[in-house]
Phi, psi and omega in degrees: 000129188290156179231145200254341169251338223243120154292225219238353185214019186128214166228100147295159162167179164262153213290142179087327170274147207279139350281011205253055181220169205284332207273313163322302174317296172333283189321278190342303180283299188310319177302253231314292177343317190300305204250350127276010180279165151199198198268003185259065180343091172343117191252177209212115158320141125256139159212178190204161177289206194238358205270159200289332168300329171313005192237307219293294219317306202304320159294336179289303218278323190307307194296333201258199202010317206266307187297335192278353166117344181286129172279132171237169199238109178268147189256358194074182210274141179205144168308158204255334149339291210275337170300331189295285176316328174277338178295293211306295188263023171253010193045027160324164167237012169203148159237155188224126200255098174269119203193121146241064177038260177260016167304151171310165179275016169243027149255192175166152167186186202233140188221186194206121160248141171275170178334287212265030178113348218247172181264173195293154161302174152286353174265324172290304191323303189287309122025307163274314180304339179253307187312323175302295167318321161281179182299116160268152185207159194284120177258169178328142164311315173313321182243059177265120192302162182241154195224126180246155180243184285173034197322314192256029176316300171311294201324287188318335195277309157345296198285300205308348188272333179265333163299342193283346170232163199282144131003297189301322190303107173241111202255040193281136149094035189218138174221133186224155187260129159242135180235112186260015161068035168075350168306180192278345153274021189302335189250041179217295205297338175270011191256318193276316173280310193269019203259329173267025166134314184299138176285139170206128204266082177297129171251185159059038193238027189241045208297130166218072111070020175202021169245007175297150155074359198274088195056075191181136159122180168291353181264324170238095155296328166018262199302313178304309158321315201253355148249003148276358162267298186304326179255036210349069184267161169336279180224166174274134162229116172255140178220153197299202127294338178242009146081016161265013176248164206210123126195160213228169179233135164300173169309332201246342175116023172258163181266170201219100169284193165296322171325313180282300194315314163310333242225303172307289175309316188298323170281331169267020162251332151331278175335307191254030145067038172256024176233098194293122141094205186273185157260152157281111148259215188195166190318311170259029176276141193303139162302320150340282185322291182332298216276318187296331188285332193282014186262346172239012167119319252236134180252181202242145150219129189290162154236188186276146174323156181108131130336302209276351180256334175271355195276309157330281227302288201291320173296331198286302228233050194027076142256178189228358187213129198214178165156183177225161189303327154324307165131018169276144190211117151277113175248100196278023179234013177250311194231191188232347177215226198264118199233128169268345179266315157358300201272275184340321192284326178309289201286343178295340199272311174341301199288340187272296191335302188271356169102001203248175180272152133006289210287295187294339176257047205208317201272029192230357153206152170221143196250136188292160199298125151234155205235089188256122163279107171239126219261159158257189208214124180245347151271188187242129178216119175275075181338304203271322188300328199288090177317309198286335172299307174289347161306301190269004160281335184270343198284293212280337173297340182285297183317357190251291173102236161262350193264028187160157240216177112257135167227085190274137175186149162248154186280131191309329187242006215200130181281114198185151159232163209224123164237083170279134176232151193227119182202179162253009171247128178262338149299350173271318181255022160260305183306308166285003189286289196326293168330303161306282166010291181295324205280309169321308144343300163319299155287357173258018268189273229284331201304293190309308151324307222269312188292000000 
């Protein structure tokens, strides 16, 4: 069954346009309220990110939740991790994440975890979805919900974050740059690295409700770059907005996407003979990864883009460490979903185990030239239907061979098509990127006429 509000992460969009307006949200908590009350009134997590809409939404949904009868317990701005986690162990029956991750800040959407950390199924979803469409209505005052805020949110989330590596670890004397992207960890992360041991030099930790994410965070390592040079430190941590994305920079100022950070991890939980089942990527994960885990035994299986598909996999096919190039990192023997301090905590206790540096636990793959094009798209263009496009995807795939990826796709959360191309000549697949590119242009051109 097609769903008519909920994507591939939730519900996204920009702040004033439907669904991403206070009346919706207001609808959005009573639908949720519906399908978790009962008479022992149910509590329901809300947290949110740092962007300034985050006050209208937090209100909406509280108000919504408390008429369908639901207590809700608010956390304030929280990593949508550690809201995943607190759902879990505060015994919640939902937790509710107002976050549009690494998006500008006039955006905004809503994502959901069950009881147990994990994201909602698809029959709950679809569930909030007949409900969002029916009449709302008000239960009796008596039984009306209550709303709390959540004093030790940080704290709890903090120690769990520092349990997630052994004790034993002494990380005195490791000097690290953190880029909380203005985000929703500005107050937890630089507290969870220097509490176990590290010196640490915070950026992005200045939050006004309209700099998440803005030339900061993990979708722009830069700043992050030029500032682990400038203090000459060990590594780099960039983190999203909403602190479930990771990518890290070396000693020397390059950057360490997800591909590597995974890459990193899958070996040293091998090594200490803690790693179940295959790893999980996606559709853009580098072939580089690929050729090094089978170099080390260990095999890959792609899923479709989305957290939430790699997380299937790894469930599907019991494993434990899965993720995307992006910088979502799952670890299921840590968490329950994608942790950008989690992943981090990892490869640093790694970087204490082997003795080596970033630069040196990085260098054990290498990765091929991709090239990603992102068209933005103000229609729906039916990739696969489209003849001349796929004409010219077979024209570059040939020429590529076995040595090299094509990806054509629109993005789940963002009006945007993504065009990757993967080779081992990177003037070749910049040329052929460019190419698929105009022609994805062309048809969205001859489309837009045509309508």
């Amino acid at each position: 069954m097609a769903k008519k509000y909920f994507g591939t992460d939730g519900i996204r969009g920009k702040v004033g346009e439907h669904p991403i307006t206070a009346d919706f949200l207001l609808k959005l908590g009573w639908a949720v309220g519906k399908v978790f009350a009962n008479e022992n009134h149910d509590i329901v997590l809300v947290g949110k990110d740092t962007r300034i809409s985050g006050y209208m939404f937090e209100s909406a949904l509280e108000a919504g939740l408390t008429a369908a009868g639901v207590d809700t317990h608010l956390l304030g701005p929280m990593p949508t991790p550690g809201i995943a986690y607190l759902t879990r162990t505060l015994r919640a029956h939902a937790g509710i994440v107002i976050s549009a991750s690494h998006n500008p800040y006039y955006d905004n959407g809503v994502k959901f975890f069950s009881v147990h950390g994990t994201k909602l199924p698809d029959e709950i979803e679809e569930e909030i979805e007949r409900y969002i469409d029916s009449p709302m209505t008000t239960v009796e005052s008596s039984g009306l919900g209550k709303a709390k805020r959540v004093g030790d949110a940080a704290g709890r989330y903090i120690e769990f974050c520092k349990a997630s590596v052994p004790t034993r670890l002494d990380f005195d004397g490791l000097r690290i740059v953190v880029d909380c992207a203005n985000g929703a960890t500005y107050h937890i992360a630089p507290h969870v690295f220097s509490e176990i041991g590290a010196e640490v030099v915070s950026i992005g930790v200045e939050p006004d409700g309209v700099n998440i994410n803005d030339e900061c965070g993990a979708t722009k390592p830069q700043k992050l770059a030029e500032t682990v040079l400038a203090y000459r430190a060990d590594l780099g941590v960039a983190l999203d907005g909403d602190g479930d994305r990771l990518i890290m920079v070396d000693h020397k100022g390059e950057i360490v996407d997800g591909d590597e950070l995974i890459y990193i991890i899958a070996k040293s939980k091998l090594k200490a003979n803690e790693l179940a089942g295959p790893v999980v990527g996606t559709l853009m994960t580098n072939l580089g990864m690929e050729h090094a885990l089978k170099q080390l035994g260990i095999d890959l299986l792609r899923a479709k883009v989305g957290d939430r598909y790699v997380m299937e996999l790894l469930v599907e096919n019991k494993g434990i460490l899965g993720g995307e190039n992006s910088g979502h990192i799952i670890c299921l023997d840590k968490t329950t979903t994608g942790d950008g301090i989690i992943a981090a905590l990892q490869v640093m206790a790694e970087m204490q185990n082997s003795g080596k540096n970033l630069h040196e636990l990085k260098s054990g793959m290498t990765k091929y030239p991709q090239v990603l094009i992102n068209i933005k798209t103000k229609t729906k263009l039916d990739l696969d239907g489209n003849e001349a496009i796929q004409n010219a995807v077979k024209e570059v795939e040939k020429k590529l061979g076995n040595t090299g990826r094509v990806l054509l796709r629109a993005s789940g959360t963002e009006p945007l098509i993504r065009v990757m191309v993967e080779g081992q000549s990177e003037d070749k697949v910049t040329a052929y990127a460019n190419q698929l590119a105009d022609q994805v242009i062309k048809a969205q051109t001859i489309k837009s006429m045509d309508a």
